[in-house]
Amino acid sequence: MGCFLEKGVVVRCSYHFCLVVIVQLIVWMGLTSLVTVPARAQLLADGIAAVVNDKVITYVQINQQVGETEKLLREHLQGEELFERVKEAKLNVLRALIERELILQDFKKAGGFIPDTYVNERVNDEIRDRYGGDRVAFIKTLYERGVTMQKFRQEIQDTAVVGYMRNKNIVQTVLVSPYQIEQYYQQNLRLFQQDEQIKVSTIVLRKSLFPSQKTGPDGKQITYDPQEEIAKEILYKLDTGSDFAELAKSYSEGSNKEDGGELGWVTQNGKTAIRSDLWPFIAKLQPGQHTDVITTADGFYYILQVEDRKKASVTPLEDVRSQIEQQVINEESQLRQQQWLDSLRAKAFIKMFL
């Protein structure tokens, strides 16, 4: 018996050695026929991309899955970057196809099978749900896609196998204890911290594009912005008891004017953060208090009023227990999946040509 070493895996089988030699010869012959094509031209569509034990994965299989992605990339990229991104996409698809093949072979090796009755039911479900029970339309669609009924049934079967094997080797083996949930909560408290929140309403005016002229008290001409004068008038009305919401509806140019200028709950950081140049003006205000006229560098006048405040806090464990449990399950599942797939790779002969 021969001995072949590939990426740290010793395969004690002369059959695999012969297979990879044959495949390499095929690929070499295919490449030599392309000597007039630039080095980075696409390989032949029906070329061999990988061998997984005694199963061949072709470029056809890769291109079928990466086609739409490649089309989008070609619309936005070109040259070296396009080449690298397309190559990366094809490598990702190839790795996924290899993993799928390893799972299918492991199922078959264990003597598993999917009954024809299950496949028949899934085919009938497809015809009923997507084609209104019209079998002729279903067959016509398969023909237009270049898919035979046999291939369609095989895909149903393979999908069922992969789902079953993942459930058996990953999902059913993951159990989360209350201790794990509490440990995750304590180790990730920062994820459950609620920043200080301030409920704010705003009145916004845009600066005039061109300044105006008026006569000052000393009889001299001075330059001023009419919008700033309006902002100061609004501020005076607020200081003398006028309602902020009514003034916002009458004067504000913000998109929230019809809501009385209500901006909602804002924070200093994160997804609900208010713009950083405004936070210092509201940070120390109490509910019912408003700012002076704030002039921003991008050409606006703001007046903000604080409606309510919430102190910084930490969300109680019970409020996030189910969220944490799902997160722990996801992390543990990913770990189990990686370990399972690694064990399948360690027992397999794999040769990639992409």
Tab-separated table of C-alpha atoms in Angstrom:
chain	number	residue	atom	x	y	z
A	1	MET	CA	0.000	0.000	0.000
A	2	GLY	CA	1.232	3.479	-0.832
A	3	CYS	CA	1.495	6.390	1.545
A	4	PHE	CA	0.565	9.954	0.517
A	5	LEU	CA	1.066	13.067	2.679
A	6	GLU	CA	-1.234	16.020	1.957
A	7	LYS	CA	-1.435	19.029	4.314
A	8	GLY	CA	-0.474	16.958	7.354
A	9	VAL	CA	-2.865	14.075	6.563
A	10	VAL	CA	-1.357	10.670	5.782
A	11	VAL	CA	-3.576	8.672	3.438
A	12	ARG	CA	-2.537	5.036	3.321
A	13	CYS	CA	-4.117	4.168	0.013
A	14	SER	CA	-2.436	3.938	-3.380
A	15	TYR	CA	-5.840	4.592	-4.987
A	16	HIS	CA	-5.864	8.186	-3.777
A	17	PHE	CA	-2.312	8.701	-4.980
A	18	CYS	CA	-3.243	7.458	-8.440
A	19	LEU	CA	-6.389	9.596	-8.426
A	20	VAL	CA	-4.590	12.827	-7.648
A	21	VAL	CA	-1.921	12.082	-10.275
A	22	ILE	CA	-4.631	11.507	-12.887
A	23	VAL	CA	-6.424	14.698	-11.869
A	24	GLN	CA	-3.199	16.709	-12.013
A	25	LEU	CA	-2.522	15.372	-15.500
A	26	ILE	CA	-6.018	16.365	-16.588
A	27	VAL	CA	-5.582	19.854	-15.181
A	28	TRP	CA	-2.109	20.144	-16.765
A	29	MET	CA	-3.418	19.082	-20.168
A	30	GLY	CA	-6.282	21.548	-19.841
A	31	LEU	CA	-3.882	24.367	-18.977
A	32	THR	CA	-1.430	23.566	-21.771
A	33	SER	CA	-4.292	23.955	-24.248
A	34	LEU	CA	-4.672	27.541	-23.015
A	35	VAL	CA	-1.147	28.750	-23.672
A	36	THR	CA	-2.416	31.591	-25.844
A	37	VAL	CA	-4.741	32.866	-23.104
A	38	PRO	CA	-3.518	35.395	-20.480
A	39	ALA	CA	-2.293	33.760	-17.258
A	40	ARG	CA	-5.229	35.052	-15.261
A	41	ALA	CA	-7.957	33.999	-17.643
A	42	GLN	CA	-10.684	31.834	-16.133
A	43	LEU	CA	-10.055	28.114	-16.065
A	44	LEU	CA	-12.234	25.889	-18.230
A	45	ALA	CA	-15.793	25.806	-16.921
A	46	ASP	CA	-15.769	22.002	-16.657
A	47	GLY	CA	-12.334	21.765	-15.018
A	48	ILE	CA	-11.675	19.949	-11.757
A	49	ALA	CA	-11.584	22.267	-8.739
A	50	ALA	CA	-11.072	19.695	-5.970
A	51	VAL	CA	-11.075	16.018	-5.082
A	52	VAL	CA	-12.674	14.817	-1.841
A	53	ASN	CA	-11.823	11.145	-1.356
A	54	ASP	CA	-13.327	9.621	-4.521
A	55	LYS	CA	-15.591	12.584	-5.320
A	56	VAL	CA	-14.708	15.320	-7.827
A	57	ILE	CA	-15.902	18.932	-7.447
A	58	THR	CA	-15.923	20.886	-10.711
A	59	TYR	CA	-15.754	24.546	-11.656
A	60	VAL	CA	-19.317	24.211	-12.950
A	61	GLN	CA	-20.520	23.642	-9.389
A	62	ILE	CA	-18.586	26.672	-8.151
A	63	ASN	CA	-19.704	28.970	-10.961
A	64	GLN	CA	-23.358	28.023	-10.421
A	65	GLN	CA	-23.187	29.372	-6.879
A	66	VAL	CA	-20.851	32.321	-7.362
A	67	GLY	CA	-22.408	33.661	-10.571
A	68	GLU	CA	-24.562	36.421	-9.053
A	69	THR	CA	-21.813	37.524	-6.689
A	70	GLU	CA	-19.305	37.724	-9.534
A	71	LYS	CA	-21.762	39.752	-11.607
A	72	LEU	CA	-22.149	42.316	-8.812
A	73	LEU	CA	-18.394	42.511	-8.298
A	74	ARG	CA	-17.824	43.160	-12.006
A	75	GLU	CA	-20.277	46.055	-11.875
A	76	HIS	CA	-18.285	47.838	-9.165
A	77	LEU	CA	-14.682	46.638	-9.429
A	78	GLN	CA	-12.016	46.055	-12.029
A	79	GLY	CA	-8.415	44.985	-12.456
A	80	GLU	CA	-6.456	43.449	-9.593
A	81	GLU	CA	-9.108	44.093	-6.958
A	82	LEU	CA	-11.792	42.421	-9.090
A	83	PHE	CA	-9.553	39.401	-9.687
A	84	GLU	CA	-8.791	38.985	-5.966
A	85	ARG	CA	-12.415	39.408	-4.847
A	86	VAL	CA	-13.720	36.918	-7.422
A	87	LYS	CA	-10.998	34.463	-6.443
A	88	GLU	CA	-11.921	34.871	-2.769
A	89	ALA	CA	-15.607	34.290	-3.514
A	90	LYS	CA	-14.831	31.118	-5.461
A	91	LEU	CA	-12.540	29.821	-2.726
A	92	ASN	CA	-15.276	30.355	-0.134
A	93	VAL	CA	-17.772	28.465	-2.284
A	94	LEU	CA	-15.271	25.657	-2.873
A	95	ARG	CA	-14.611	25.286	0.857
A	96	ALA	CA	-18.362	25.116	1.488
A	97	LEU	CA	-18.778	22.474	-1.219
A	98	ILE	CA	-15.937	20.435	0.299
A	99	GLU	CA	-17.520	20.602	3.740
A	100	ARG	CA	-20.873	19.572	2.267
A	101	GLU	CA	-19.289	16.619	0.492
A	102	LEU	CA	-17.519	15.502	3.668
A	103	ILE	CA	-20.853	15.515	5.515
A	104	LEU	CA	-22.622	13.581	2.755
A	105	GLN	CA	-19.871	10.977	2.668
A	106	ASP	CA	-19.901	10.606	6.452
A	107	PHE	CA	-23.660	9.994	6.342
A	108	LYS	CA	-23.277	7.399	3.611
A	109	LYS	CA	-20.387	5.698	5.411
A	110	ALA	CA	-22.577	5.323	8.498
A	111	GLY	CA	-25.183	3.511	6.393
A	112	GLY	CA	-27.717	6.322	6.411
A	113	PHE	CA	-30.278	6.880	3.664
A	114	ILE	CA	-33.164	9.223	2.876
A	115	PRO	CA	-36.398	7.385	1.942
A	116	ASP	CA	-37.872	8.061	-1.509
A	117	THR	CA	-41.170	8.877	0.208
A	118	TYR	CA	-39.538	11.877	1.909
A	119	VAL	CA	-38.122	13.155	-1.389
A	120	ASN	CA	-41.486	12.619	-3.121
A	121	GLU	CA	-43.230	14.656	-0.427
A	122	ARG	CA	-40.756	17.536	-0.781
A	123	VAL	CA	-41.170	17.539	-4.580
A	124	ASN	CA	-44.956	17.618	-4.203
A	125	ASP	CA	-44.666	20.421	-1.648
A	126	GLU	CA	-42.556	22.426	-4.103
A	127	ILE	CA	-45.084	21.925	-6.917
A	128	ARG	CA	-47.998	22.843	-4.651
A	129	ASP	CA	-46.449	25.864	-2.883
A	130	ARG	CA	-44.528	27.504	-5.746
A	131	TYR	CA	-46.385	26.351	-8.857
A	132	GLY	CA	-49.966	26.097	-7.620
A	133	GLY	CA	-49.988	22.363	-8.231
A	134	ASP	CA	-48.995	22.740	-11.901
A	135	ARG	CA	-46.485	19.943	-12.454
A	136	VAL	CA	-45.967	20.897	-16.100
A	137	ALA	CA	-44.910	24.426	-15.114
A	138	PHE	CA	-42.537	22.938	-12.529
A	139	ILE	CA	-40.897	20.616	-15.099
A	140	LYS	CA	-40.639	23.491	-17.594
A	141	THR	CA	-38.855	25.670	-15.031
A	142	LEU	CA	-36.362	22.907	-14.264
A	143	TYR	CA	-35.689	22.492	-17.981
A	144	GLU	CA	-35.097	26.237	-18.442
A	145	ARG	CA	-32.620	26.160	-15.544
A	146	GLY	CA	-30.836	23.167	-17.053
A	147	VAL	CA	-31.734	20.984	-14.057
A	148	THR	CA	-32.940	17.408	-14.453
A	149	MET	CA	-35.548	15.892	-12.162
A	150	GLN	CA	-32.905	13.471	-10.926
A	151	LYS	CA	-30.587	16.335	-10.010
A	152	PHE	CA	-33.429	18.210	-8.291
A	153	ARG	CA	-34.327	15.142	-6.228
A	154	GLN	CA	-30.649	14.613	-5.370
A	155	GLU	CA	-30.418	18.214	-4.124
A	156	ILE	CA	-33.449	17.664	-1.869
A	157	GLN	CA	-31.865	14.508	-0.509
A	158	ASP	CA	-28.456	16.119	0.051
A	159	THR	CA	-29.993	19.115	1.822
A	160	ALA	CA	-31.922	16.782	4.120
A	161	VAL	CA	-28.740	14.820	4.894
A	162	VAL	CA	-26.733	17.945	5.745
A	163	GLY	CA	-29.527	19.232	7.975
A	164	TYR	CA	-29.850	15.905	9.755
A	165	MET	CA	-26.104	15.536	10.303
A	166	ARG	CA	-25.668	19.076	11.599
A	167	ASN	CA	-28.567	18.593	13.978
A	168	LYS	CA	-27.189	15.263	15.169
A	169	ASN	CA	-23.580	16.357	15.616
A	170	ILE	CA	-24.058	19.963	16.713
A	171	VAL	CA	-27.510	21.097	17.825
A	172	GLN	CA	-28.417	18.052	19.907
A	173	THR	CA	-25.066	18.126	21.686
A	174	VAL	CA	-25.312	21.746	22.863
A	175	LEU	CA	-26.727	22.204	26.367
A	176	VAL	CA	-26.565	25.519	28.230
A	177	SER	CA	-26.672	25.568	32.017
A	178	PRO	CA	-27.869	28.476	34.205
A	179	TYR	CA	-24.269	28.787	35.436
A	180	GLN	CA	-23.006	29.372	31.868
A	181	ILE	CA	-25.587	32.100	31.367
A	182	GLU	CA	-24.667	33.839	34.626
A	183	GLN	CA	-20.954	33.527	33.841
A	184	TYR	CA	-21.447	35.053	30.393
A	185	TYR	CA	-23.452	37.915	31.936
A	186	GLN	CA	-20.729	38.706	34.494
A	187	GLN	CA	-17.930	38.487	31.936
A	188	ASN	CA	-19.751	40.729	29.460
A	189	LEU	CA	-21.424	43.305	31.678
A	190	ARG	CA	-20.351	46.083	29.331
A	191	LEU	CA	-22.692	44.623	26.707
A	192	PHE	CA	-25.646	45.171	29.008
A	193	GLN	CA	-24.819	48.643	30.224
A	194	GLN	CA	-27.330	51.315	29.333
A	195	ASP	CA	-25.736	54.719	28.805
A	196	GLU	CA	-27.315	57.827	30.249
A	197	GLN	CA	-30.298	58.787	28.084
A	198	ILE	CA	-31.793	62.212	27.559
A	199	LYS	CA	-35.134	62.844	25.898
A	200	VAL	CA	-34.685	65.913	23.689
A	201	SER	CA	-36.733	68.228	21.497
A	202	THR	CA	-35.138	70.524	18.935
A	203	ILE	CA	-35.786	73.663	16.945
A	204	VAL	CA	-33.517	73.916	13.896
A	205	LEU	CA	-32.937	76.826	11.519
A	206	ARG	CA	-30.547	76.860	8.581
A	207	LYS	CA	-28.193	79.828	8.237
A	208	SER	CA	-28.973	82.222	5.395
A	209	LEU	CA	-26.896	81.701	2.287
A	210	PHE	CA	-26.263	85.433	1.972
A	211	PRO	CA	-25.992	87.966	4.858
A	212	SER	CA	-28.218	91.035	5.028
A	213	GLN	CA	-27.462	94.668	5.839
A	214	LYS	CA	-29.174	96.944	8.328
A	215	THR	CA	-28.514	100.240	10.090
A	216	GLY	CA	-27.167	99.903	13.593
A	217	PRO	CA	-27.910	102.128	16.625
A	218	ASP	CA	-24.932	104.286	15.733
A	219	GLY	CA	-26.228	104.830	12.210
A	220	LYS	CA	-23.634	102.567	10.609
A	221	GLN	CA	-24.451	99.641	8.290
A	222	ILE	CA	-23.967	96.247	9.890
A	223	THR	CA	-24.107	92.727	8.484
A	224	TYR	CA	-26.476	90.215	10.078
A	225	ASP	CA	-28.216	86.911	9.439
A	226	PRO	CA	-32.058	87.138	9.477
A	227	GLN	CA	-32.224	83.474	10.526
A	228	GLU	CA	-30.163	84.198	13.613
A	229	GLU	CA	-32.551	87.033	14.474
A	230	ILE	CA	-35.463	84.589	14.237
A	231	ALA	CA	-33.605	82.122	16.477
A	232	LYS	CA	-33.074	84.836	19.082
A	233	GLU	CA	-36.759	85.761	18.883
A	234	ILE	CA	-37.706	82.105	19.477
A	235	LEU	CA	-35.354	81.986	22.464
A	236	TYR	CA	-36.979	85.118	23.909
A	237	LYS	CA	-40.427	83.556	23.567
A	238	LEU	CA	-39.220	80.405	25.324
A	239	ASP	CA	-37.709	82.463	28.125
A	240	THR	CA	-41.033	84.257	28.587
A	241	GLY	CA	-43.100	81.072	28.846
A	242	SER	CA	-44.071	80.055	25.294
A	243	ASP	CA	-44.537	76.335	24.556
A	244	PHE	CA	-41.509	74.668	22.930
A	245	ALA	CA	-43.569	72.248	20.831
A	246	GLU	CA	-45.753	75.018	19.391
A	247	LEU	CA	-42.723	77.132	18.523
A	248	ALA	CA	-41.085	74.121	16.850
A	249	LYS	CA	-44.173	73.554	14.704
A	250	SER	CA	-44.214	77.225	13.698
A	251	TYR	CA	-40.522	77.915	13.120
A	252	SER	CA	-38.340	74.801	12.971
A	253	GLU	CA	-36.958	73.595	9.654
A	254	GLY	CA	-36.182	70.132	11.035
A	255	SER	CA	-37.903	66.984	9.756
A	256	ASN	CA	-39.438	66.495	13.231
A	257	LYS	CA	-41.208	69.864	13.326
A	258	GLU	CA	-44.689	68.311	13.016
A	259	ASP	CA	-43.937	66.284	16.162
A	260	GLY	CA	-43.228	69.492	18.060
A	261	GLY	CA	-39.497	69.058	17.500
A	262	GLU	CA	-39.392	65.813	19.500
A	263	LEU	CA	-36.131	63.979	18.774
A	264	GLY	CA	-36.633	61.164	21.300
A	265	TRP	CA	-34.150	59.501	23.620
A	266	VAL	CA	-30.514	60.196	22.754
A	267	THR	CA	-27.165	59.136	24.201
A	268	GLN	CA	-23.621	60.425	24.016
A	269	ASN	CA	-22.370	57.331	22.171
A	270	GLY	CA	-23.715	54.395	20.226
A	271	LYS	CA	-26.538	54.011	17.731
A	272	THR	CA	-28.767	56.578	19.442
A	273	ALA	CA	-26.011	59.172	19.877
A	274	ILE	CA	-26.844	62.809	19.236
A	275	ARG	CA	-24.258	64.724	17.233
A	276	SER	CA	-21.193	65.223	19.390
A	277	ASP	CA	-21.152	69.042	19.218
A	278	LEU	CA	-24.635	69.218	20.783
A	279	TRP	CA	-24.207	66.780	23.681
A	280	PRO	CA	-22.233	69.176	25.948
A	281	PHE	CA	-25.097	71.701	25.804
A	282	ILE	CA	-27.714	69.230	27.101
A	283	ALA	CA	-25.516	67.132	29.403
A	284	LYS	CA	-26.239	69.223	32.545
A	285	LEU	CA	-29.762	70.467	31.787
A	286	GLN	CA	-32.710	69.271	33.824
A	287	PRO	CA	-36.131	68.356	32.382
A	288	GLY	CA	-37.922	71.501	31.217
A	289	GLN	CA	-34.736	73.499	30.639
A	290	HIS	CA	-33.517	74.625	27.214
A	291	THR	CA	-30.259	75.781	25.688
A	292	ASP	CA	-29.377	79.176	24.255
A	293	VAL	CA	-29.052	79.493	20.483
A	294	ILE	CA	-26.293	77.109	19.357
A	295	THR	CA	-24.425	77.889	16.143
A	296	THR	CA	-22.911	74.821	14.457
A	297	ALA	CA	-19.981	74.699	12.067
A	298	ASP	CA	-22.101	73.169	9.293
A	299	GLY	CA	-24.435	76.136	9.092
A	300	PHE	CA	-27.358	75.634	11.490
A	301	TYR	CA	-28.890	77.286	14.546
A	302	TYR	CA	-30.148	74.900	17.234
A	303	ILE	CA	-32.253	75.357	20.341
A	304	LEU	CA	-32.664	72.151	22.377
A	305	GLN	CA	-34.931	71.379	25.293
A	306	VAL	CA	-34.514	68.468	27.698
A	307	GLU	CA	-37.812	66.654	28.318
A	308	ASP	CA	-36.619	63.816	30.568
A	309	ARG	CA	-33.506	61.955	31.718
A	310	LYS	CA	-32.532	58.382	32.533
A	311	LYS	CA	-29.395	57.588	34.517
A	312	ALA	CA	-26.842	55.064	33.264
A	313	SER	CA	-27.726	51.537	34.363
A	314	VAL	CA	-27.119	47.838	33.770
A	315	THR	CA	-29.910	45.705	32.308
A	316	PRO	CA	-30.928	43.020	34.863
A	317	LEU	CA	-29.915	39.444	34.077
A	318	GLU	CA	-33.510	38.222	33.943
A	319	ASP	CA	-34.304	40.716	31.181
A	320	VAL	CA	-31.551	39.323	28.955
A	321	ARG	CA	-31.419	35.667	30.040
A	322	SER	CA	-33.007	34.283	26.869
A	323	GLN	CA	-30.811	36.546	24.717
A	324	ILE	CA	-27.673	35.295	26.470
A	325	GLU	CA	-28.786	31.676	26.225
A	326	GLN	CA	-29.182	31.992	22.462
A	327	GLN	CA	-25.800	33.711	22.167
A	328	VAL	CA	-24.077	30.956	24.156
A	329	ILE	CA	-25.810	28.310	22.032
A	330	ASN	CA	-24.634	30.034	18.851
A	331	GLU	CA	-21.034	30.281	20.049
A	332	GLU	CA	-20.970	26.695	21.287
A	333	SER	CA	-22.577	25.483	18.047
A	334	GLN	CA	-19.924	27.219	15.967
A	335	LEU	CA	-17.197	25.606	18.078
A	336	ARG	CA	-18.776	22.145	17.849
A	337	GLN	CA	-19.246	22.539	14.090
A	338	GLN	CA	-15.602	23.479	13.590
A	339	GLN	CA	-14.438	20.524	15.681
A	340	TRP	CA	-16.748	18.149	13.830
A	341	LEU	CA	-15.678	19.356	10.379
A	342	ASP	CA	-12.018	19.239	11.397
A	343	SER	CA	-12.455	15.621	12.424
A	344	LEU	CA	-14.000	14.818	9.032
A	345	ARG	CA	-11.138	16.559	7.223
A	346	ALA	CA	-8.556	14.666	9.268
A	347	LYS	CA	-9.966	11.352	7.989
A	348	ALA	CA	-10.327	12.454	4.377
A	349	PHE	CA	-8.202	12.849	1.284
A	350	ILE	CA	-8.665	16.417	-0.005
A	351	LYS	CA	-6.863	18.067	-2.896
A	352	MET	CA	-7.753	21.572	-4.108
A	353	PHE	CA	-6.784	22.932	-7.550
A	354	LEU	CA	-8.325	26.410	-7.332
